[in-house]
Amino acid sequence: MIIGPIAQIDLDALRHNLAVCRAAAPESRIWAVIKADAYGHGMGHCAAALAEADGFAVARVQEALGLRGIGVSKPLLVMEGVANDTELGAVLSMQVEMTLHSSRQLELILSHLEANPQPRPQRIWIKLDTGMGRLGLHEAEAIALIERIRALTSGPCSGAGAGSRGPTLELAGIMTHLANADDPSHSMTAAQCQQARALAERFDLPLSIGNSAGILAHPAARSDWVRPGIMLYGGSPLLDSSAAALDLRPVMTLSSQLIAVREMAAGAVIGYGSTYRCPEPMRVGVVAIGYGDGYPRHAPSGTPVLIHGQRAALLGRVSMDMISVDLCQIPDARVGDPVILWGQGLPVEVIAEQVGTINYELLCRLSPRVRLDYEASGQMSEAVRLGRSEQGP
Ligand SMILES: Cc1ncc(COP(=O)(O)O)c(C=O)c1O
């Protein structure tokens, strides 16, 4: 066995979590959010495993290009929309849906379509800012843009930006993003849902609201289309609920191996900065994982790892390639034994809390040095990744 960290990706768990989403929002269609390399799980394999999703949502045009490039033919949504003519050209050629969050984007689209009439209408989602305060149109701007697009697309020639050459723009729906859905008691979520729903009803358009937290905790967010991300990967989207309590299964289990077991004297210090001093003679294990793999450098002494199903504490600072752990309670631990950093038996949320971050960040930031192994119904396959993205199944 070659030593080093492995992220084992359980595609059955991914499909189970999608089914949990389906059960929570049975009337909704699902954009499975697979941006950021499927939250670090590998976009190609996850897209293939999520055949039951109705479409895939990504943040950027580049990600949509990657998916089309590996043969993914499902509907795709670029949630940030396009920034320039090059991106728009790519979106039009790939038949990808996109959001429209500024009048600048509409001008860009109309002038591009004027010069490059398209055989098929380009579907666009009006992104309404209902309180997230990030991307999106204020309500009055959204109304003005929708009316303008309607006027352009409803004439006898019904050509938005293409004169008499046929329809080239289609309003796909209204989309908004929730700012505080992770807190089920937050009053803002209901107001956001209400505002988006009112706009969708006014123009008789489909609506897309729910992220994972919205889907699980806020019935009003279970709109025509929902956009689950973290819950698909088995992460809890809610502040006060564990993933297990929500029936979500961890998809990624990050593990490595013990590469040394040492007896340290009382008073010996461990790692850079000598921040941990052994209070008594201690059996200490060295594990082949570090911040060069994406394990958080700020994990403090005491952060748990799992060895032989038992929790053991991190000791001293995280190095680039290694961490040290306390083996005093696991006397039979040996060099070569597996060490779980998070996943099965050790929720990623536990580590995130220790480090002062969120499950999303830990999952997303594994480095290309970590091998991804895929498991589905007992079958294993290894992804060959180029940079941050693997090449698909
Ligand atoms: C616009 C948008 N929709 C949906 C999602 C999915 O959110 P979550 O992973 O919390 O389900 C995200 C993620 O950041 C997003 O930016």
CSV table of C-alpha atoms and ligand atoms in Angstrom, one decimal:
chain,number,residue,atom,x,y,z
A,1,MET,CA,0.0,0.0,0.0
A,2,ILE,CA,1.3,3.5,-0.9
A,3,ILE,CA,1.0,5.7,2.2
A,4,GLY,CA,-0.9,8.9,2.1
A,5,PRO,CA,-4.4,10.4,2.7
A,6,ILE,CA,-7.4,9.0,0.9
A,7,ALA,CA,-10.8,10.5,0.6
A,8,GLN,CA,-13.2,7.6,0.2
A,9,ILE,CA,-16.3,8.8,-1.6
A,10,ASP,CA,-19.4,6.7,-0.9
A,11,LEU,CA,-21.7,7.2,-3.9
A,12,ASP,CA,-24.5,5.2,-2.4
A,13,ALA,CA,-24.6,7.7,0.5
A,14,LEU,CA,-24.7,10.5,-2.1
A,15,ARG,CA,-27.7,8.9,-3.7
A,16,HIS,CA,-29.3,8.2,-0.3
A,17,ASN,CA,-29.0,11.9,0.6
A,18,LEU,CA,-30.5,12.9,-2.7
A,19,ALA,CA,-33.5,10.7,-1.8
A,20,VAL,CA,-33.7,12.5,1.5
A,21,CYS,CA,-34.0,15.7,-0.4
A,22,ARG,CA,-36.6,14.3,-2.7
A,23,ALA,CA,-38.7,13.1,0.3
A,24,ALA,CA,-38.4,16.5,2.0
A,25,ALA,CA,-39.5,18.4,-1.1
A,26,PRO,CA,-41.5,15.8,-3.2
A,27,GLU,CA,-43.2,18.5,-5.4
A,28,SER,CA,-39.9,20.2,-6.3
A,29,ARG,CA,-37.5,19.6,-9.1
A,30,ILE,CA,-33.9,19.4,-8.0
A,31,TRP,CA,-30.8,21.3,-9.2
A,32,ALA,CA,-28.1,19.2,-7.5
A,33,VAL,CA,-25.4,21.8,-6.6
A,34,ILE,CA,-22.1,20.3,-7.7
A,35,LYS,CA,-20.0,23.5,-7.9
A,36,ALA,CA,-16.5,23.6,-6.4
A,37,ASP,CA,-15.7,20.1,-7.7
A,38,ALA,CA,-18.9,18.8,-6.0
A,39,TYR,CA,-17.8,20.4,-2.7
A,40,GLY,CA,-14.5,18.5,-3.0
A,41,HIS,CA,-16.0,15.1,-3.8
A,42,GLY,CA,-15.2,15.1,-7.6
A,43,MET,CA,-17.7,16.6,-10.0
A,44,GLY,CA,-17.6,14.0,-12.7
A,45,HIS,CA,-18.3,11.0,-10.5
A,46,CYS,CA,-20.9,12.8,-8.4
A,47,ALA,CA,-22.7,14.0,-11.6
A,48,ALA,CA,-22.8,10.4,-12.8
A,49,ALA,CA,-24.1,9.1,-9.5
A,50,LEU,CA,-26.8,11.8,-9.2
A,51,ALA,CA,-28.7,10.6,-12.3
A,52,GLU,CA,-32.0,11.1,-10.3
A,53,ALA,CA,-31.4,14.8,-10.1
A,54,ASP,CA,-33.3,17.0,-12.5
A,55,GLY,CA,-30.3,19.1,-13.3
A,56,PHE,CA,-27.0,20.4,-12.0
A,57,ALA,CA,-26.2,23.8,-10.6
A,58,VAL,CA,-22.7,25.3,-10.7
A,59,ALA,CA,-21.3,28.7,-9.8
A,60,ARG,CA,-19.2,29.4,-12.9
A,61,VAL,CA,-19.2,29.0,-16.6
A,62,GLN,CA,-15.9,27.2,-16.4
A,63,GLU,CA,-17.6,24.5,-14.3
A,64,ALA,CA,-20.4,24.1,-16.8
A,65,LEU,CA,-17.8,23.7,-19.5
A,66,GLY,CA,-16.1,21.0,-17.5
A,67,LEU,CA,-19.4,19.1,-17.2
A,68,ARG,CA,-20.3,19.3,-20.8
A,69,GLY,CA,-16.7,18.4,-21.7
A,70,ILE,CA,-17.1,15.0,-19.9
A,71,GLY,CA,-20.4,14.4,-21.6
A,72,VAL,CA,-22.9,15.5,-19.0
A,73,SER,CA,-26.1,16.3,-20.9
A,74,LYS,CA,-28.6,17.1,-18.1
A,75,PRO,CA,-29.8,20.7,-17.7
A,76,LEU,CA,-27.1,22.9,-16.2
A,77,LEU,CA,-27.5,26.2,-14.3
A,78,VAL,CA,-24.7,28.7,-13.9
A,79,MET,CA,-25.7,30.5,-10.7
A,80,GLU,CA,-23.4,33.5,-11.1
A,81,GLY,CA,-24.5,34.1,-14.7
A,82,VAL,CA,-22.1,35.5,-17.2
A,83,ALA,CA,-19.5,38.3,-16.9
A,84,ASN,CA,-18.6,38.9,-20.5
A,85,ASP,CA,-19.1,38.1,-24.1
A,86,THR,CA,-16.8,35.1,-24.0
A,87,GLU,CA,-18.7,33.5,-21.2
A,88,LEU,CA,-22.0,34.2,-22.9
A,89,GLY,CA,-20.8,32.6,-26.1
A,90,ALA,CA,-19.8,29.5,-24.2
A,91,VAL,CA,-23.2,29.4,-22.4
A,92,LEU,CA,-25.1,29.8,-25.6
A,93,SER,CA,-23.2,27.0,-27.3
A,94,MET,CA,-23.5,24.6,-24.4
A,95,GLN,CA,-27.3,25.1,-23.8
A,96,VAL,CA,-26.8,26.0,-20.2
A,97,GLU,CA,-29.3,28.0,-18.1
A,98,MET,CA,-28.0,31.1,-16.3
A,99,THR,CA,-29.1,33.7,-13.8
A,100,LEU,CA,-29.5,37.3,-14.6
A,101,HIS,CA,-28.6,39.5,-11.7
A,102,SER,CA,-27.9,42.9,-13.2
A,103,SER,CA,-29.1,45.1,-16.0
A,104,ARG,CA,-25.6,45.1,-17.3
A,105,GLN,CA,-25.9,41.4,-18.0
A,106,LEU,CA,-29.1,42.0,-19.9
A,107,GLU,CA,-27.5,44.6,-22.1
A,108,LEU,CA,-24.6,42.2,-22.7
A,109,ILE,CA,-27.0,39.4,-23.7
A,110,LEU,CA,-29.2,41.5,-25.9
A,111,SER,CA,-26.4,43.0,-27.9
A,112,HIS,CA,-24.7,39.6,-28.2
A,113,LEU,CA,-28.0,38.1,-29.5
A,114,GLU,CA,-28.5,40.9,-31.9
A,115,ALA,CA,-25.2,40.1,-33.5
A,116,ASN,CA,-25.5,36.3,-33.1
A,117,PRO,CA,-29.0,35.1,-33.4
A,118,GLN,CA,-29.6,31.7,-31.8
A,119,PRO,CA,-31.6,28.8,-33.0
A,120,ARG,CA,-33.0,28.1,-29.5
A,121,PRO,CA,-34.1,30.5,-26.8
A,122,GLN,CA,-31.6,31.0,-24.0
A,123,ARG,CA,-33.2,30.3,-20.6
A,124,ILE,CA,-32.6,32.8,-17.9
A,125,TRP,CA,-33.4,32.9,-14.2
A,126,ILE,CA,-34.1,36.3,-12.7
A,127,LYS,CA,-32.0,36.5,-9.5
A,128,LEU,CA,-33.9,38.5,-6.9
A,129,ASP,CA,-32.0,39.8,-3.9
A,130,THR,CA,-34.5,39.3,-1.0
A,131,GLY,CA,-31.9,40.0,1.7
A,132,MET,CA,-28.8,38.0,1.0
A,133,GLY,CA,-27.2,41.2,-0.1
A,134,ARG,CA,-24.8,39.5,-2.5
A,135,LEU,CA,-25.8,38.9,-6.2
A,136,GLY,CA,-29.3,39.9,-7.3
A,137,LEU,CA,-31.7,42.5,-8.4
A,138,HIS,CA,-33.7,44.7,-6.1
A,139,GLU,CA,-37.4,44.1,-6.6
A,140,ALA,CA,-38.1,47.2,-8.6
A,141,GLU,CA,-35.2,46.4,-10.9
A,142,ALA,CA,-36.4,42.8,-11.3
A,143,ILE,CA,-39.9,44.0,-12.3
A,144,ALA,CA,-38.5,46.4,-14.8
A,145,LEU,CA,-36.2,43.8,-16.4
A,146,ILE,CA,-38.9,41.1,-16.5
A,147,GLU,CA,-41.3,43.6,-18.2
A,148,ARG,CA,-38.7,44.5,-20.7
A,149,ILE,CA,-37.9,40.9,-21.5
A,150,ARG,CA,-41.6,40.1,-21.8
A,151,ALA,CA,-42.1,43.1,-24.1
A,152,LEU,CA,-39.2,42.0,-26.3
A,153,THR,CA,-40.3,38.4,-26.4
A,154,SER,CA,-44.1,38.8,-26.8
A,155,GLY,CA,-44.3,40.7,-30.1
A,156,PRO,CA,-45.4,39.2,-33.4
A,157,CYS,CA,-41.8,38.3,-34.1
A,158,SER,CA,-41.1,37.5,-30.4
A,159,GLY,CA,-37.5,38.1,-30.8
A,160,ALA,CA,-35.5,39.4,-27.8
A,161,GLY,CA,-32.5,41.1,-29.3
A,162,ALA,CA,-32.9,39.3,-32.6
A,163,GLY,CA,-35.3,41.6,-34.5
A,164,SER,CA,-37.5,39.4,-36.7
A,165,ARG,CA,-35.2,36.4,-36.4
A,166,GLY,CA,-37.1,34.5,-33.8
A,167,PRO,CA,-37.3,34.1,-30.0
A,168,THR,CA,-33.9,33.9,-28.3
A,169,LEU,CA,-34.6,34.6,-24.6
A,170,GLU,CA,-36.9,32.7,-22.3
A,171,LEU,CA,-37.7,33.5,-18.7
A,172,ALA,CA,-37.1,30.3,-16.8
A,173,GLY,CA,-38.1,31.6,-13.4
A,174,ILE,CA,-37.3,33.6,-10.3
A,175,MET,CA,-34.5,32.6,-8.1
A,176,THR,CA,-33.4,33.8,-4.7
A,177,HIS,CA,-30.9,32.7,-2.1
A,178,LEU,CA,-31.5,32.5,1.7
A,179,ALA,CA,-29.2,34.2,4.1
A,180,ASN,CA,-30.1,32.6,7.4
A,181,ALA,CA,-31.8,29.4,6.7
A,182,ASP,CA,-29.3,27.5,8.8
A,183,ASP,CA,-31.1,28.9,11.8
A,184,PRO,CA,-34.6,27.4,11.7
A,185,SER,CA,-35.9,30.1,14.1
A,186,HIS,CA,-34.6,33.1,12.0
A,187,SER,CA,-37.5,35.4,11.0
A,188,MET,CA,-35.8,36.6,7.8
A,189,THR,CA,-36.3,33.3,5.9
A,190,ALA,CA,-40.1,33.6,5.8
A,191,ALA,CA,-39.9,37.2,4.6
A,192,GLN,CA,-37.4,36.2,1.9
A,193,CYS,CA,-39.6,33.3,0.7
A,194,GLN,CA,-42.7,35.5,0.7
A,195,GLN,CA,-41.1,38.3,-1.4
A,196,ALA,CA,-39.7,35.8,-4.0
A,197,ARG,CA,-43.0,33.9,-4.2
A,198,ALA,CA,-45.0,37.2,-4.7
A,199,LEU,CA,-42.8,38.1,-7.6
A,200,ALA,CA,-43.0,34.7,-9.2
A,201,GLU,CA,-46.9,34.7,-8.8
A,202,ARG,CA,-47.1,38.2,-10.2
A,203,PHE,CA,-45.4,37.1,-13.5
A,204,ASP,CA,-46.6,33.5,-13.3
A,205,LEU,CA,-43.1,32.2,-13.3
A,206,PRO,CA,-41.5,29.1,-11.7
A,207,LEU,CA,-39.6,29.7,-8.4
A,208,SER,CA,-36.3,28.5,-7.0
A,209,ILE,CA,-35.5,29.2,-3.4
A,210,GLY,CA,-34.4,26.3,-1.2
A,211,ASN,CA,-30.8,25.5,-0.4
A,212,SER,CA,-30.2,22.5,1.9
A,213,ALA,CA,-31.2,24.3,5.0
A,214,GLY,CA,-34.3,25.8,3.4
A,215,ILE,CA,-35.4,22.4,2.1
A,216,LEU,CA,-35.0,20.7,5.5
A,217,ALA,CA,-36.2,23.4,7.8
A,218,HIS,CA,-38.5,25.9,6.0
A,219,PRO,CA,-41.5,24.5,4.1
A,220,ALA,CA,-41.9,27.8,2.3
A,221,ALA,CA,-38.5,27.3,0.6
A,222,ARG,CA,-39.6,24.1,-1.1
A,223,SER,CA,-40.3,25.8,-4.3
A,224,ASP,CA,-40.7,24.6,-7.9
A,225,TRP,CA,-36.9,24.0,-8.1
A,226,VAL,CA,-34.7,23.6,-5.1
A,227,ARG,CA,-30.9,23.8,-5.0
A,228,PRO,CA,-29.4,21.4,-2.4
A,229,GLY,CA,-25.7,21.3,-1.9
A,230,ILE,CA,-24.2,20.4,1.5
A,231,MET,CA,-26.9,17.9,2.4
A,232,LEU,CA,-26.1,15.8,-0.7
A,233,TYR,CA,-22.7,15.3,0.7
A,234,GLY,CA,-24.0,14.3,4.1
A,235,GLY,CA,-23.2,17.6,5.8
A,236,SER,CA,-25.6,19.1,8.2
A,237,PRO,CA,-26.9,22.5,6.9
A,238,LEU,CA,-28.6,23.4,10.2
A,239,LEU,CA,-26.9,24.9,13.2
A,240,ASP,CA,-28.7,22.8,15.8
A,241,SER,CA,-29.0,19.4,14.1
A,242,SER,CA,-26.5,16.7,13.4
A,243,ALA,CA,-26.4,15.1,10.0
A,244,ALA,CA,-27.4,11.8,11.5
A,245,ALA,CA,-30.5,13.4,13.1
A,246,LEU,CA,-31.5,14.5,9.6
A,247,ASP,CA,-30.9,11.0,8.2
A,248,LEU,CA,-27.9,12.3,6.1
A,249,ARG,CA,-25.0,9.9,5.5
A,250,PRO,CA,-21.4,11.2,5.2
A,251,VAL,CA,-20.2,10.8,1.6
A,252,MET,CA,-16.5,11.6,2.2
A,253,THR,CA,-14.4,9.7,4.7
A,254,LEU,CA,-10.9,11.2,4.9
A,255,SER,CA,-8.3,8.9,6.3
A,256,SER,CA,-4.6,8.3,6.3
A,257,GLN,CA,-2.2,6.0,8.2
A,258,LEU,CA,0.1,6.0,11.2
A,259,ILE,CA,3.7,6.3,9.9
A,260,ALA,CA,5.4,6.1,13.3
A,261,VAL,CA,4.6,5.2,16.9
A,262,ARG,CA,6.9,6.7,19.5
A,263,GLU,CA,7.4,6.6,23.2
A,264,MET,CA,7.9,10.1,24.5
A,265,ALA,CA,9.3,11.1,27.9
A,266,ALA,CA,7.4,13.3,30.4
A,267,GLY,CA,8.3,16.9,29.5
A,268,ALA,CA,9.0,16.1,25.8
A,269,VAL,CA,7.6,18.7,23.4
A,270,ILE,CA,5.8,18.0,20.1
A,271,GLY,CA,5.9,19.7,16.8
A,272,TYR,CA,6.7,23.3,15.5
A,273,GLY,CA,6.6,25.9,18.2
A,274,SER,CA,6.8,23.1,20.9
A,275,THR,CA,3.2,24.0,21.8
A,276,TYR,CA,2.4,20.6,23.4
A,277,ARG,CA,4.4,19.3,26.3
A,278,CYS,CA,3.8,15.7,27.4
A,279,PRO,CA,2.6,15.8,31.0
A,280,GLU,CA,3.8,12.2,31.5
A,281,PRO,CA,5.4,9.4,29.4
A,282,MET,CA,3.2,9.1,26.4
A,283,ARG,CA,2.8,6.9,23.3
A,284,VAL,CA,2.4,9.2,20.4
A,285,GLY,CA,1.5,8.4,16.8
A,286,VAL,CA,2.5,10.3,13.7
A,287,VAL,CA,-0.1,10.4,10.9
A,288,ALA,CA,0.6,11.1,7.3
A,289,ILE,CA,-1.7,14.1,6.8
A,290,GLY,CA,-1.2,17.9,7.1
A,291,TYR,CA,-2.2,21.2,5.9
A,292,GLY,CA,-0.5,20.4,2.5
A,293,ASP,CA,-3.4,17.9,2.1
A,294,GLY,CA,-6.1,20.4,3.2
A,295,TYR,CA,-6.3,19.3,6.9
A,296,PRO,CA,-6.8,22.6,8.8
A,297,ARG,CA,-3.6,24.0,10.2
A,298,HIS,CA,-5.5,25.7,13.0
A,299,ALA,CA,-6.8,22.5,14.4
A,300,PRO,CA,-5.9,22.8,18.1
A,301,SER,CA,-4.5,20.1,20.4
A,302,GLY,CA,-7.4,17.9,21.4
A,303,THR,CA,-9.1,17.8,18.0
A,304,PRO,CA,-10.2,14.2,17.6
A,305,VAL,CA,-9.2,11.6,15.1
A,306,LEU,CA,-10.5,8.0,14.9
A,307,ILE,CA,-8.2,5.0,15.3
A,308,HIS,CA,-9.6,1.5,15.8
A,309,GLY,CA,-13.0,3.1,16.2
A,310,GLN,CA,-11.7,5.1,19.2
A,311,ARG,CA,-11.2,8.9,19.4
A,312,ALA,CA,-7.6,10.0,19.9
A,313,ALA,CA,-6.5,13.6,20.4
A,314,LEU,CA,-4.3,15.7,18.1
A,315,LEU,CA,-1.1,16.9,19.9
A,316,GLY,CA,0.7,20.1,19.0
A,317,ARG,CA,0.7,22.0,15.7
A,318,VAL,CA,-0.4,20.6,12.4
A,319,SER,CA,2.6,20.4,10.0
A,320,MET,CA,2.4,20.4,6.2
A,321,ASP,CA,2.6,16.6,5.9
A,322,MET,CA,2.0,15.2,9.4
A,323,ILE,CA,0.1,15.4,12.6
A,324,SER,CA,0.8,13.8,16.0
A,325,VAL,CA,-1.8,12.1,18.0
A,326,ASP,CA,-2.1,10.6,21.5
A,327,LEU,CA,-2.1,6.8,21.5
A,328,CYS,CA,-2.2,6.4,25.3
A,329,GLN,CA,-5.7,4.9,25.2
A,330,ILE,CA,-5.0,2.8,22.1
A,331,PRO,CA,-2.1,0.6,23.1
A,332,ASP,CA,-2.5,-1.8,20.2
A,333,ALA,CA,-2.2,0.9,17.5
A,334,ARG,CA,0.6,0.1,15.0
A,335,VAL,CA,2.4,1.7,12.1
A,336,GLY,CA,0.2,1.3,9.0
A,337,ASP,CA,-3.1,1.4,10.9
A,338,PRO,CA,-5.7,3.7,9.3
A,339,VAL,CA,-6.6,7.0,11.0
A,340,ILE,CA,-9.9,8.7,10.1
A,341,LEU,CA,-9.8,12.5,10.1
A,342,TRP,CA,-13.5,12.9,9.4
A,343,GLY,CA,-16.4,11.1,7.9
A,344,GLN,CA,-17.8,7.7,8.9
A,345,GLY,CA,-17.8,7.7,12.7
A,346,LEU,CA,-16.4,11.2,13.1
A,347,PRO,CA,-18.7,13.9,11.7
A,348,VAL,CA,-16.9,16.6,9.7
A,349,GLU,CA,-19.0,19.1,11.8
A,350,VAL,CA,-17.1,18.0,14.9
A,351,ILE,CA,-13.8,19.0,13.3
A,352,ALA,CA,-15.3,22.2,11.8
A,353,GLU,CA,-16.4,23.3,15.2
A,354,GLN,CA,-13.0,22.7,16.7
A,355,VAL,CA,-11.3,24.7,14.0
A,356,GLY,CA,-13.9,27.5,14.0
A,357,THR,CA,-15.1,26.9,10.4
A,358,ILE,CA,-17.9,25.1,8.7
A,359,ASN,CA,-18.3,21.7,7.2
A,360,TYR,CA,-18.4,23.2,3.7
A,361,GLU,CA,-14.9,24.6,3.9
A,362,LEU,CA,-13.3,21.5,5.2
A,363,LEU,CA,-14.8,19.4,2.4
A,364,CYS,CA,-14.0,21.8,-0.3
A,365,ARG,CA,-10.4,22.5,0.4
A,366,LEU,CA,-8.7,19.1,0.2
A,367,SER,CA,-5.6,19.5,-2.0
A,368,PRO,CA,-5.0,17.5,-5.2
A,369,ARG,CA,-2.5,15.4,-3.2
A,370,VAL,CA,-5.4,13.5,-1.6
A,371,ARG,CA,-6.4,10.5,-3.6
A,372,LEU,CA,-10.2,10.1,-4.2
A,373,ASP,CA,-11.5,6.5,-4.0
A,374,TYR,CA,-15.0,5.9,-5.1
A,375,GLU,CA,-17.2,3.3,-3.7
A,376,ALA,CA,-20.7,2.3,-5.0
A,377,SER,CA,-22.5,-0.8,-3.9
A,378,GLY,CA,-19.2,-2.4,-2.9
A,379,GLN,CA,-17.4,-1.5,-6.1
A,380,MET,CA,-14.3,0.6,-5.8
A,381,SER,CA,-12.7,2.9,-8.4
A,382,GLU,CA,-10.0,5.5,-8.2
A,383,ALA,CA,-10.3,8.9,-9.7
A,384,VAL,CA,-7.4,10.3,-11.6
A,385,ARG,CA,-7.5,14.0,-11.0
A,386,LEU,CA,-6.0,16.7,-13.1
A,387,GLY,CA,-5.6,19.7,-10.9
A,388,ARG,CA,-8.7,20.0,-8.7
A,389,SER,CA,-11.1,18.1,-11.1
A,390,GLU,CA,-11.2,14.5,-11.9
A,391,GLN,CA,-12.0,13.2,-15.3
A,392,GLY,CA,-15.3,11.6,-14.7
A,393,PRO,CA,-16.2,7.9,-14.4
B,1,LIG,C1,-27.0,30.3,-5.0
B,1,LIG,C2,-26.8,29.0,-4.3
B,1,LIG,N1,-27.8,28.1,-4.2
B,1,LIG,C3,-27.7,27.0,-3.6
B,1,LIG,C4,-26.5,26.7,-2.9
B,1,LIG,C5,-26.4,25.4,-2.1
B,1,LIG,O1,-26.4,25.7,-0.7
B,1,LIG,P1,-26.2,24.5,0.4
B,1,LIG,O2,-24.9,23.9,0.1
B,1,LIG,O3,-26.2,25.3,1.7
B,1,LIG,O4,-27.3,23.6,0.2
B,1,LIG,C6,-25.5,27.6,-2.9
B,1,LIG,C7,-24.2,27.3,-2.1
B,1,LIG,O5,-23.5,28.1,-1.7
B,1,LIG,C8,-25.6,28.8,-3.6
B,1,LIG,O6,-24.6,29.7,-3.6
